[in-house]
CSV table of C-alpha atoms in Angstrom, one decimal:
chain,number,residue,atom,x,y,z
U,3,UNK,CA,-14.7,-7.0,-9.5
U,4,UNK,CA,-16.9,-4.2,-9.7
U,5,UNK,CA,-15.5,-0.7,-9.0
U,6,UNK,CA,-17.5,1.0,-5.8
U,7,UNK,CA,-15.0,3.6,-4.6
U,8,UNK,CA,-14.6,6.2,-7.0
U,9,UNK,CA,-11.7,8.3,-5.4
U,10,UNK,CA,-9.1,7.4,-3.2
U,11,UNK,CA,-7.2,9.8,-0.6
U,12,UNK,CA,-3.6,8.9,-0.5
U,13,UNK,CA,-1.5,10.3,2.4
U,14,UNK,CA,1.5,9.3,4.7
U,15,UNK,CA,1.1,8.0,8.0
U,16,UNK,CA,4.6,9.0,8.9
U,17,UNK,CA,7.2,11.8,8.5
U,18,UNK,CA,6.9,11.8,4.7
U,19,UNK,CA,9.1,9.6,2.9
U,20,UNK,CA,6.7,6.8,2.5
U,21,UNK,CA,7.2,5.7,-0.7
U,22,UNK,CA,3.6,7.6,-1.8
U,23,UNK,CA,5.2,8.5,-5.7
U,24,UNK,CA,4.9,4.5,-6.2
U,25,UNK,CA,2.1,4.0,-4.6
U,26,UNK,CA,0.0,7.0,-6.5
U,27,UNK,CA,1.6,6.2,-9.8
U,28,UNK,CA,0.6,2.7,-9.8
U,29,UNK,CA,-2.7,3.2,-8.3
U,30,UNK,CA,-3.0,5.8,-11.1
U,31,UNK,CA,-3.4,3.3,-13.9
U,32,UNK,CA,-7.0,2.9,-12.6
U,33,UNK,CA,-8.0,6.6,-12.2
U,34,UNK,CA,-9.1,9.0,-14.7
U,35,UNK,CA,-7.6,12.0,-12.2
U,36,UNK,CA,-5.1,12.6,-10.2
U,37,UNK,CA,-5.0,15.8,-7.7
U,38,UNK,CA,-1.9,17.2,-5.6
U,39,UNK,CA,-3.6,19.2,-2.7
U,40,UNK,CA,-1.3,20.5,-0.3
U,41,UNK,CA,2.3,21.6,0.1
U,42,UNK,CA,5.2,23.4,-2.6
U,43,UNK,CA,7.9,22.0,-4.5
U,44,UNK,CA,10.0,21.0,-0.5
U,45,UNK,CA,8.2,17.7,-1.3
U,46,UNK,CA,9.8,15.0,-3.7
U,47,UNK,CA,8.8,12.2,-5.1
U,48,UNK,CA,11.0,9.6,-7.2
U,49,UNK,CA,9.1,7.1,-8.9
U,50,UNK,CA,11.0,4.0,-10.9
U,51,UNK,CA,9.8,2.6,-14.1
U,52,UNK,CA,11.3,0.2,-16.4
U,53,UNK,CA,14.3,1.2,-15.0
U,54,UNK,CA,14.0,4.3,-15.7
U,55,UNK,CA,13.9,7.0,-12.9
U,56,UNK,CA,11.4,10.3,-12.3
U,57,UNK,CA,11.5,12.7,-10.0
U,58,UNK,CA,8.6,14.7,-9.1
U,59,UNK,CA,8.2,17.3,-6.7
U,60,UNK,CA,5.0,19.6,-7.8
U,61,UNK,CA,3.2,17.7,-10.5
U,62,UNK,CA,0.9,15.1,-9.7
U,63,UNK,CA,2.4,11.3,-10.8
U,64,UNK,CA,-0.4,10.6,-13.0
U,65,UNK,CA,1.6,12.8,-15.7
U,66,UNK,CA,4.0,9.6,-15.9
U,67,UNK,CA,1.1,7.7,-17.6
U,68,UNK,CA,-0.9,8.2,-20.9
U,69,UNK,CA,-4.5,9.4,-21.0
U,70,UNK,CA,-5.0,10.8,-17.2
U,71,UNK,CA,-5.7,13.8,-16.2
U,72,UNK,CA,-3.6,15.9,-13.3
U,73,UNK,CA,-4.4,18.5,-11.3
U,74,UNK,CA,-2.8,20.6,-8.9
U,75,UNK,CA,-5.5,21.9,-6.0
U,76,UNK,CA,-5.6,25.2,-4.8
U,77,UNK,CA,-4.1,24.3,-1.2
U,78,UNK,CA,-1.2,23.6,-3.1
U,79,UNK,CA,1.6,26.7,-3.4
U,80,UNK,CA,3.5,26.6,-6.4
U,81,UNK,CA,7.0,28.2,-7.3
U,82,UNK,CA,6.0,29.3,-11.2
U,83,UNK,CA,10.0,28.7,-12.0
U,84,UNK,CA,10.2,25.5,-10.2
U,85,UNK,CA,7.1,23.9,-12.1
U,86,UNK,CA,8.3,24.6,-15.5
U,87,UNK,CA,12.1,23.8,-15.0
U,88,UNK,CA,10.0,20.3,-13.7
U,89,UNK,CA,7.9,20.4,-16.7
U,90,UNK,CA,10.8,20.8,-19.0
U,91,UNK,CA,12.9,17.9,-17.3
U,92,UNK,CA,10.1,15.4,-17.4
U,93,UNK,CA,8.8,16.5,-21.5
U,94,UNK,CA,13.0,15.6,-21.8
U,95,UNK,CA,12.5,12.2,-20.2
U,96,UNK,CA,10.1,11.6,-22.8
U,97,UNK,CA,6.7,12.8,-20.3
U,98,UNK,CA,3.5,14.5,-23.0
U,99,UNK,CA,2.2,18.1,-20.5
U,100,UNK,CA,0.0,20.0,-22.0
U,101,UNK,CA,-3.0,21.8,-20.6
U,102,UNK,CA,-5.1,19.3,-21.9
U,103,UNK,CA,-4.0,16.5,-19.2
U,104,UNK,CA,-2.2,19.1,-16.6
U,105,UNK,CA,-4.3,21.8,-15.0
U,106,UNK,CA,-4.0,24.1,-12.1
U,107,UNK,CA,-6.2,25.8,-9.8
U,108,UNK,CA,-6.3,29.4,-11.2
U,109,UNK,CA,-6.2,30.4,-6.9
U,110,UNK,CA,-3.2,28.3,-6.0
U,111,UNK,CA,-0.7,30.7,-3.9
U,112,UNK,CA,2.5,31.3,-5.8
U,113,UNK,CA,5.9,30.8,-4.1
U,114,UNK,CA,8.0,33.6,-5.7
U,115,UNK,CA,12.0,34.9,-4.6
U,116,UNK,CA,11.0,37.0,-2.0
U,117,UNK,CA,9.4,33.8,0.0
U,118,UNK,CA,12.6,31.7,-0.1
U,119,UNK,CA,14.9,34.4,0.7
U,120,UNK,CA,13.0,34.9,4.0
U,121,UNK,CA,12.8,31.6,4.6
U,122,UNK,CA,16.9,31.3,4.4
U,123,UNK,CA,17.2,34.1,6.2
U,124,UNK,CA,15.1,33.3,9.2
U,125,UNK,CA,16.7,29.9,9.3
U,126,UNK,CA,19.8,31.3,9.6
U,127,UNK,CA,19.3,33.4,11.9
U,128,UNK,CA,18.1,30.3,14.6
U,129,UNK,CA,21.6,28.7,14.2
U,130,UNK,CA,21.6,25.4,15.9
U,131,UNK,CA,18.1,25.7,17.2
U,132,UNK,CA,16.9,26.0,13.1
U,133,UNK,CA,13.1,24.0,12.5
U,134,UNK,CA,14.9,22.0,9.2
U,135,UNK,CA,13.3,23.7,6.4
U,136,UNK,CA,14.4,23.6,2.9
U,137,UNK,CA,14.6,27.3,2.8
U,138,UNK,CA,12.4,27.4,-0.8
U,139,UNK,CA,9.8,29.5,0.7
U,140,UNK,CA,6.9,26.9,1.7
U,141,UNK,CA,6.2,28.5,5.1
U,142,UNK,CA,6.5,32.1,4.5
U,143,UNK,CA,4.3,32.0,1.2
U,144,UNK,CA,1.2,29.9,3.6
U,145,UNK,CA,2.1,32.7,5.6
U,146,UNK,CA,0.8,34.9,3.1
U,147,UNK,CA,-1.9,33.1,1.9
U,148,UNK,CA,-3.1,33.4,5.5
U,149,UNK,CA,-2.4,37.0,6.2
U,150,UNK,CA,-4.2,37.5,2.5
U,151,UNK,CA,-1.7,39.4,1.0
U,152,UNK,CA,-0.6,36.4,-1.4
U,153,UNK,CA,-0.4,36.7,-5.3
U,154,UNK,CA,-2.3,33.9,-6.5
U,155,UNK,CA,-1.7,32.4,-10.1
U,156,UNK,CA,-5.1,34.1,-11.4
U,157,UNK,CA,-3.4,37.5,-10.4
U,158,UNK,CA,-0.8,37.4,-13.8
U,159,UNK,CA,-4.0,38.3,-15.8
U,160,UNK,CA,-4.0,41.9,-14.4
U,161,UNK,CA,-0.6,43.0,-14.9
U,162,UNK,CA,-1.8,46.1,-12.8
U,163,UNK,CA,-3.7,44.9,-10.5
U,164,UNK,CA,-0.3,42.3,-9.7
U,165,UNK,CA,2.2,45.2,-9.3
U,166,UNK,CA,-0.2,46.5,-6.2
U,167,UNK,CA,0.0,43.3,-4.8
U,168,UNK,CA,3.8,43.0,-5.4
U,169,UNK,CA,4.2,46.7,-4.2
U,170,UNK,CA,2.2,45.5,-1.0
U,171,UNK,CA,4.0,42.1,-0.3
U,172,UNK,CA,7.2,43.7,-0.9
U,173,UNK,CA,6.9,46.3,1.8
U,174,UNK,CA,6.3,43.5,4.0
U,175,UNK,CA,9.4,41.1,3.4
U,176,UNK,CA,11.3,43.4,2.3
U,177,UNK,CA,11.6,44.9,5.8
U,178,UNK,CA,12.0,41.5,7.4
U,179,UNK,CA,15.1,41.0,4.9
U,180,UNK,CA,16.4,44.5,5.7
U,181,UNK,CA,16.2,43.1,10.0
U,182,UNK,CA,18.2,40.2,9.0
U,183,UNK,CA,20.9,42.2,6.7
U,184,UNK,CA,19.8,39.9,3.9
U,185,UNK,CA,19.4,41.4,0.4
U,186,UNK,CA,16.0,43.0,-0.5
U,187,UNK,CA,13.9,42.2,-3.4
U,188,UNK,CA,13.3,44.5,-6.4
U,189,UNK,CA,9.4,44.9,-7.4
U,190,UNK,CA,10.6,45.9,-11.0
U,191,UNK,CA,12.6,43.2,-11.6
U,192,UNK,CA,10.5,40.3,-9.9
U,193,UNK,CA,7.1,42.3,-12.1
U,194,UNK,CA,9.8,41.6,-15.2
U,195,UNK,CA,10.3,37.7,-14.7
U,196,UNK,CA,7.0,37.1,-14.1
U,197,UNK,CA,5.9,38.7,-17.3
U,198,UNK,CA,8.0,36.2,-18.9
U,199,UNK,CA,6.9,33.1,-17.4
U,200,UNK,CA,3.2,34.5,-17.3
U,201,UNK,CA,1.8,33.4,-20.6
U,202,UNK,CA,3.0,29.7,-19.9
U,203,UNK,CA,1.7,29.6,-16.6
U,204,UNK,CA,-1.8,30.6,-17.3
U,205,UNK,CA,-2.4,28.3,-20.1
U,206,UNK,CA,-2.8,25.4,-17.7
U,207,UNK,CA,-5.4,27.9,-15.8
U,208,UNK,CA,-8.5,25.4,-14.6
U,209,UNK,CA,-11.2,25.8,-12.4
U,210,UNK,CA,-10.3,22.9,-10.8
U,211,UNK,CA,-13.3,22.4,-8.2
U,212,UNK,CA,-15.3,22.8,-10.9
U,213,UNK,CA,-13.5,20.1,-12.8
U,214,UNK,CA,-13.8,17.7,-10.3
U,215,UNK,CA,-17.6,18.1,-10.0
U,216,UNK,CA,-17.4,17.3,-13.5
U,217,UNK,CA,-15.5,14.2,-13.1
U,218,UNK,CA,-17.8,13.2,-10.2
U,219,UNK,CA,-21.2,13.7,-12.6
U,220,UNK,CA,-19.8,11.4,-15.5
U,221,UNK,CA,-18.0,8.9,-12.9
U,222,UNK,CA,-14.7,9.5,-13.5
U,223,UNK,CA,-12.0,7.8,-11.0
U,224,UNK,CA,-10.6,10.6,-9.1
U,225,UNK,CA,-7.1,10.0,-7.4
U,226,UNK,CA,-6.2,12.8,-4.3
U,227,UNK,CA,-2.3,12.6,-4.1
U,228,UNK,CA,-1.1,13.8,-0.6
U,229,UNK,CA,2.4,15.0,-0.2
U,230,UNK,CA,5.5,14.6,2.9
U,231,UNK,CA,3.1,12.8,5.9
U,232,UNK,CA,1.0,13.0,8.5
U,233,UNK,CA,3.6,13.5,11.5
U,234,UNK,CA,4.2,17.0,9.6
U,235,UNK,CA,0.9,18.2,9.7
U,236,UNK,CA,0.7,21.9,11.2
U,237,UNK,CA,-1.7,21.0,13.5
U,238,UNK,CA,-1.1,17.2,14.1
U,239,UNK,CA,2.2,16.9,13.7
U,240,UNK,CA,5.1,16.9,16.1
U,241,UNK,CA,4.7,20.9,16.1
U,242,UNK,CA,7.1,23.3,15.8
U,243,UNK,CA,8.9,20.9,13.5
U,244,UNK,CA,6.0,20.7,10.7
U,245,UNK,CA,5.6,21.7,7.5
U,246,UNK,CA,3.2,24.7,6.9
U,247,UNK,CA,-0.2,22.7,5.8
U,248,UNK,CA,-2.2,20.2,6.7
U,249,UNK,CA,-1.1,16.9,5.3
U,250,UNK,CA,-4.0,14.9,6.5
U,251,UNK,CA,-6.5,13.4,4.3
U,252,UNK,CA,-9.5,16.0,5.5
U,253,UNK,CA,-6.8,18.2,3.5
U,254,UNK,CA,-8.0,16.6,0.2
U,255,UNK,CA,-11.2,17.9,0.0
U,256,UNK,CA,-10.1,21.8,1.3
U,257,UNK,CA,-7.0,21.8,-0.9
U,258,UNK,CA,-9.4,20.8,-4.1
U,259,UNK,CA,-12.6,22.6,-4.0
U,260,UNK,CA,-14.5,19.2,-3.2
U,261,UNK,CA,-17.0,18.1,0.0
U,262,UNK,CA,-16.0,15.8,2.7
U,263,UNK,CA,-18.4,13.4,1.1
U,264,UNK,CA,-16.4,13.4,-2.2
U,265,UNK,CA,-13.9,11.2,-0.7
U,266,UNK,CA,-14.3,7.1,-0.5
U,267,UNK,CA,-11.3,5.7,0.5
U,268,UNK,CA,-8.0,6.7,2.5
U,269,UNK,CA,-5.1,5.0,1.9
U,270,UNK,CA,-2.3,5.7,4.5
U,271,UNK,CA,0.8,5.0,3.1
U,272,UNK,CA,3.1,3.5,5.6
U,273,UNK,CA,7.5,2.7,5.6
U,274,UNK,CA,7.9,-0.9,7.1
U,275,UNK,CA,10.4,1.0,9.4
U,276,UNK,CA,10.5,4.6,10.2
U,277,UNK,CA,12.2,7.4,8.8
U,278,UNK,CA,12.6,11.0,9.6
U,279,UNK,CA,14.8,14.1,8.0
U,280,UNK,CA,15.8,17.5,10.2
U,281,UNK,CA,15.5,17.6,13.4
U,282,UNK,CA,12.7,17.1,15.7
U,283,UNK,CA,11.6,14.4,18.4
U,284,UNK,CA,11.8,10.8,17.1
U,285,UNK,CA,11.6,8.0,19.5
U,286,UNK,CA,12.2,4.8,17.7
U,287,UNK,CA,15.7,6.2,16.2
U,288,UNK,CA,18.7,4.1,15.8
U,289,UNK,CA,21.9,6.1,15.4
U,290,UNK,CA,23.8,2.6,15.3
U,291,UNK,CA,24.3,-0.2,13.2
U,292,UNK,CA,20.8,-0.5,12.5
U,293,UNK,CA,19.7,2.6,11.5
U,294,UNK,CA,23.1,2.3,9.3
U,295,UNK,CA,21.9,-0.4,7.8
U,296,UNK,CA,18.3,0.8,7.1
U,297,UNK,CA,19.9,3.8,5.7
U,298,UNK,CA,21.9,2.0,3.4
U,299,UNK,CA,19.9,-0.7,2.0
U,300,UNK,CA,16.8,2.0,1.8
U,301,UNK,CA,18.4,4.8,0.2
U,302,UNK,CA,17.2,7.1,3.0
U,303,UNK,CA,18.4,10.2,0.8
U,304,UNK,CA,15.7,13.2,0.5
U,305,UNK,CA,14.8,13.4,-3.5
U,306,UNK,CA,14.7,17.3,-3.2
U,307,UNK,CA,17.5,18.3,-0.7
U,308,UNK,CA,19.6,14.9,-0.9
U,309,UNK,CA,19.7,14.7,3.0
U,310,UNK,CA,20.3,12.3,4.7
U,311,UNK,CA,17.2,10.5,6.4
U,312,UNK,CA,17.4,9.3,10.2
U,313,UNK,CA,16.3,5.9,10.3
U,314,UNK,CA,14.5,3.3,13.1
U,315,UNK,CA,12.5,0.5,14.0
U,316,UNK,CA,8.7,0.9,13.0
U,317,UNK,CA,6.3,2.6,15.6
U,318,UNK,CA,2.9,1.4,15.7
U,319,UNK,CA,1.9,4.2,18.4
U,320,UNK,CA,2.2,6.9,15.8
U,321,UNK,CA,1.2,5.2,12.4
U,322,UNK,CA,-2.2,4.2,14.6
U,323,UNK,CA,-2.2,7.7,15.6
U,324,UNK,CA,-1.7,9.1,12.2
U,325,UNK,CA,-4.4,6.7,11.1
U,326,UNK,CA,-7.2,7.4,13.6
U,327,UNK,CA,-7.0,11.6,12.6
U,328,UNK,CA,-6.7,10.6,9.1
U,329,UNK,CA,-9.6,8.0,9.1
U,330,UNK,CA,-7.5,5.7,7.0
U,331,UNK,CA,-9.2,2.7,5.7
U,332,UNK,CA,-6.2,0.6,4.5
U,333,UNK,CA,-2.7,0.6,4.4
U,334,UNK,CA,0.0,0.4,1.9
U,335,UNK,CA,3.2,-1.3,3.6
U,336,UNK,CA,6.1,-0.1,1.9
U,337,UNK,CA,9.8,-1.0,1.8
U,338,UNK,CA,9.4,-4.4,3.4
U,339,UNK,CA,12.5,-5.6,1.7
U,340,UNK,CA,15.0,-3.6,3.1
U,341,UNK,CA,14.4,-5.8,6.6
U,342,UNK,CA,15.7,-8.9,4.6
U,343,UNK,CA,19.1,-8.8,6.4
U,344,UNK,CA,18.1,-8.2,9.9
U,345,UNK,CA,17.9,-11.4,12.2
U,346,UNK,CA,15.6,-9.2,14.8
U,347,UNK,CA,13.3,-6.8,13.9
U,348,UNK,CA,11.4,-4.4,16.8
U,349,UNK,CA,8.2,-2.7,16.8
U,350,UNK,CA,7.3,0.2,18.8
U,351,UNK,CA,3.9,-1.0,20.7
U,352,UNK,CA,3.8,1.6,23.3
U,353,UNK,CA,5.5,4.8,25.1
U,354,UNK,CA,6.8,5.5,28.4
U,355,UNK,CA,6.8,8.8,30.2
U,356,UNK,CA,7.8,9.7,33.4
U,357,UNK,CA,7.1,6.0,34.5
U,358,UNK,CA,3.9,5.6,33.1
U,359,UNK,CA,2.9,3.9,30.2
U,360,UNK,CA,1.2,5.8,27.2
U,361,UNK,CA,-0.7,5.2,23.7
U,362,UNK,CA,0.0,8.1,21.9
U,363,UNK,CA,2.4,10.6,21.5
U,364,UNK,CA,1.9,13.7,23.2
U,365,UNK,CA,1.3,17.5,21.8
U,366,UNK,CA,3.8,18.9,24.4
U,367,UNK,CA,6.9,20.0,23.0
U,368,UNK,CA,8.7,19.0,25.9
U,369,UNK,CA,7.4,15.4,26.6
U,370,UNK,CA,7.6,14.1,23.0
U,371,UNK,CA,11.5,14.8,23.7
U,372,UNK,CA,10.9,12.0,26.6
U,373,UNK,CA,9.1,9.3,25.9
U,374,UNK,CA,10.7,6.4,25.9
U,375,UNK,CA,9.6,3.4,23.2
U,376,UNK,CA,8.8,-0.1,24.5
U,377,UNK,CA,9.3,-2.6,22.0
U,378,UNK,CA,8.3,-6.1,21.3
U,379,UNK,CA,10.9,-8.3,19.3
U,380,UNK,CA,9.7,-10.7,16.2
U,381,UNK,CA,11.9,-13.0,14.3
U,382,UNK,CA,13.2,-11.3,10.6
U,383,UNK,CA,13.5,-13.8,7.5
U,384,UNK,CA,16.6,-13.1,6.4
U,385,UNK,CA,15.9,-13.8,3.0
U,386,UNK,CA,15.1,-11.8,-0.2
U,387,UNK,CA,11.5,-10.4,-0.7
U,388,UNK,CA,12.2,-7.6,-3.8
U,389,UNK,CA,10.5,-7.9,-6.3
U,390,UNK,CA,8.0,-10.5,-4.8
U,391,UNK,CA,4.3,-9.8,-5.9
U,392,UNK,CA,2.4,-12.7,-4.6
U,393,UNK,CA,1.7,-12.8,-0.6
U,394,UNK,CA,2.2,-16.9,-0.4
U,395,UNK,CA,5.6,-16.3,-1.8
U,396,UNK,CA,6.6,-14.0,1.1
U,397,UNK,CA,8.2,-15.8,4.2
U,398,UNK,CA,6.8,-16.6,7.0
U,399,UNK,CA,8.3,-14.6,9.0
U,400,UNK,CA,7.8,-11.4,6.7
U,401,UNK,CA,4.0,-12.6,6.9
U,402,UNK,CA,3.8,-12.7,10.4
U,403,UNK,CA,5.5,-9.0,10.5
U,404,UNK,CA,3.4,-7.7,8.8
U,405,UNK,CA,0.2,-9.2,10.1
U,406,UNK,CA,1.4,-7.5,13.5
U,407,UNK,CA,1.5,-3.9,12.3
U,408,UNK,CA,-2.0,-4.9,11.0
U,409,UNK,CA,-3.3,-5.7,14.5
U,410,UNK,CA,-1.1,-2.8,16.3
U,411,UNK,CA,-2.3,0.0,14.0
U,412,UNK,CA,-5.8,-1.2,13.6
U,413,UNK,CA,-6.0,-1.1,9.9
U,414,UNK,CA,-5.9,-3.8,7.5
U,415,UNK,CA,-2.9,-3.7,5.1
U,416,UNK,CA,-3.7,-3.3,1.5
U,417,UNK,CA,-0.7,-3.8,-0.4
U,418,UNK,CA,2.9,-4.4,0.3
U,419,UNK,CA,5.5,-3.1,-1.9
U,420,UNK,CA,8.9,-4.8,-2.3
U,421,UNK,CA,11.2,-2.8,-4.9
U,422,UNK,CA,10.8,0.8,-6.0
U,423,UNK,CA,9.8,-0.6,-9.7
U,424,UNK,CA,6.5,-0.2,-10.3
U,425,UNK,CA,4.9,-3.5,-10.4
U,426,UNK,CA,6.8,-5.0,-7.7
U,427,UNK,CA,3.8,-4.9,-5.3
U,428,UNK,CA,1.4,-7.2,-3.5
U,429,UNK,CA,-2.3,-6.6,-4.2
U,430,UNK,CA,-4.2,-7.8,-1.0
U,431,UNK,CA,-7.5,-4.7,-1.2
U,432,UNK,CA,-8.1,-2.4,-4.7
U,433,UNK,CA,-9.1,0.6,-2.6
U,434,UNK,CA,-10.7,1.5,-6.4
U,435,UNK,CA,-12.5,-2.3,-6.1
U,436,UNK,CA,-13.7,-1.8,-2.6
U,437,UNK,CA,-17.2,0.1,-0.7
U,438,UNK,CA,-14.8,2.3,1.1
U,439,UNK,CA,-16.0,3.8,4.3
């Protein structure tokens, strides 16, 4: 087939969790470049090859294979400490980085101590009404980038120029600290670690826009990796419990340096049932046997914080939501073997509020707490799918399942994975082998 898209957008179309480390690492074998643009080091990926198990949380997957290129975009923020401890684990695990195939946006935001220990602080402070972050700085270091008072990786050049900046942030968390009675940050000491780390850091400087213009001249494959999901987008999302960017896949092309027109195909990367971790609305959740069992036979554990994921039947409403503001063109249905034990398996197909049936979840705070799911049942197979890689192998019933959420979310499903390995997946659409949109 001959190649027409040359990049592809991948984001989730749910609360994160989707399985998109799989998906980008074995789409990645037919990209020359693969870009992380939004989001810190809160979001984890574990990818499984061979066996053999990586996790990832700021480095873009396509460092697991030979020859490609990654990039991390300037709408990422990056904790300087937290990428080279992940840069040592994975060069023990056998992974080549270098700045030859790993380069950074020389005006990425840095997440430094300061950010995290507000972000504990604050969290703290709202007890049992707490938003669920991971308390490693991701919100109050946007914050900053924002306000325009953050220290941005191209800042460790000017070791003079970085102390005023330091001074400057300082004076502002440092007072927010001091209200909370948490311990204040020392601009001497935080100027010494980051002369340590700075020499490192700066050698995988890039000017990563540039780059990808580059890439785009020669006709290069470019691969935008999208982190946590589209139901935690700041402005999309089910707000106040969101992460602090936009996760959508308009993010790809803001978060790299590259024009709206840069980008061919969006692959929304969907659970076959739904997930969620901290708190916030979630309508389709089972706290019962079910979600139990989806737990369990998922391994609905966080790869960053090791929490434990909440777990229900799939809702169409929201992944055709997610999919309409990301203008996904195909999705990847992940997961589909943990339903193998269920006799009955129920989709969400619409909401109710207040007596009155709805399409889409609501931005009020208040009604998302209320709507109620209505659900239509289909029959489960109750037999094994892993590992399966060939759609006429795949049950009946698991056919039929998945045809549904094809016709409920309006988009055509592209692949289906069925283990966590990396070949165990169902090829239906190449989104590099298609015209895109």
């Amino acid at each position: 087939m001959t190649k027409t898209a040359r990049s592809v957008v991948v984001v989730g179309a749910q609360w994160g969790d989707e399985g998109k480390g799989k998906i980008v690492d074995w789409l990645s074998a037919r990209a020359d470049v693969v870009v992380r643009f939004q989001g810190g080091h809160n979001a984890g990926h574990t990818l499984v090859i061979d066996g053999k198990v990586y996790k990832l949380r700021l480095i873009p997957s396509g460092i697991l294979r030979p020859g490609k290129i990654a990039m991390i975009g300037n709408g990422v923020v990056v904790d300087p400490w937290a990428l080279l401890a992940e840069i040592n684990e994975l060069r023990g695990q056998g992974v080549e980085i270098t700045p030859r195939n790993l380069r950074i946006a020389e005006n990425v935001p840095l997440v430094l101590p300061v950010h995290g220990a507000v972000d504990r602080a604050r969290e703290a402070a709202l007890g049992d009404k707490k938003l669920g972050t991971t308390g490693r700085g991701m919100g109050p270091a946007y914050e900053d980038k924002v306000a325009r008072r953050a220290v941005r990786l191209v800042d460790l050049m000017q070791p003079e120029f970085l102390r005023t900046k330091i001074d400057a942030l300082l004076t502002h968390h440092n007072a927010t600290l001091r209200g909370f009675g948490a311990e204040e940050i020392n601009a001497d000491d935080l100027m010494a670690e980051l002369a340590k780390i700075a020499p490192e850091l700066l050698s995988y400087r890039a000017v990563v826009w540039q780059e990808l213009q580059t890439a785009r001249t020669r006709g290069a494959q470019v691969l935008f990796e999208g982190a946590q999901g589209t139901l935690l987008d700041v402005d999309h999302g089910t707000y106040p419990f969101v992460t602090s960017s936009n996760t959508i896949a308009a993010q790809a092309a803001t978060g790299s340096g590259v024009g709206p027109g840069y980008l061919d195909y969006v692959l929304g990367i969907t659970k076959a049932y739904t997930t969620r971790v901290g708190t916030g609305p979630f309508p389709t959740e089972q706290q019962n046997d079910v979600g139990e069992l989806l737990g369990q036979r998922g391994h609905e554990f966080g790869t960053n914080t090791g929490r434990k994921r909440r777990c229900g039947w799939f809702d169409a409403v929201l992944v055709r939501q997610a999919n309409a503001i990301s203008g996904v063109t195909g999705m990847a249905l992940t997961k589909l073997d943990v339903l193998d034990a269920l006799p009955e398996i129920k989709i969400c197909v619409a909401y109710e509020l207040d007596g009155a049936r709805i399409d889409h979840l609501p931005a009020c705070q208040v009604a998302q707490t209320r709507v109620q799911p209505v659900y239509e049942s289909l029959a489960g197979w109750q037999s094994d799918t892993a590992g399966i890689r060939d759609w006429n192998k795949l049950p009946p019933a698991a056919q039929a399942y998945v045809k549904r959420i094809e016709e409920l979310c309006a988009t055509p499903v592209s692949s289906v994975s069925t283990s966590p390995e990396r070949e165990d997946t169902i090829l239906l659409v190449d989104p590099f082998c298609h015209p895109g949109r």
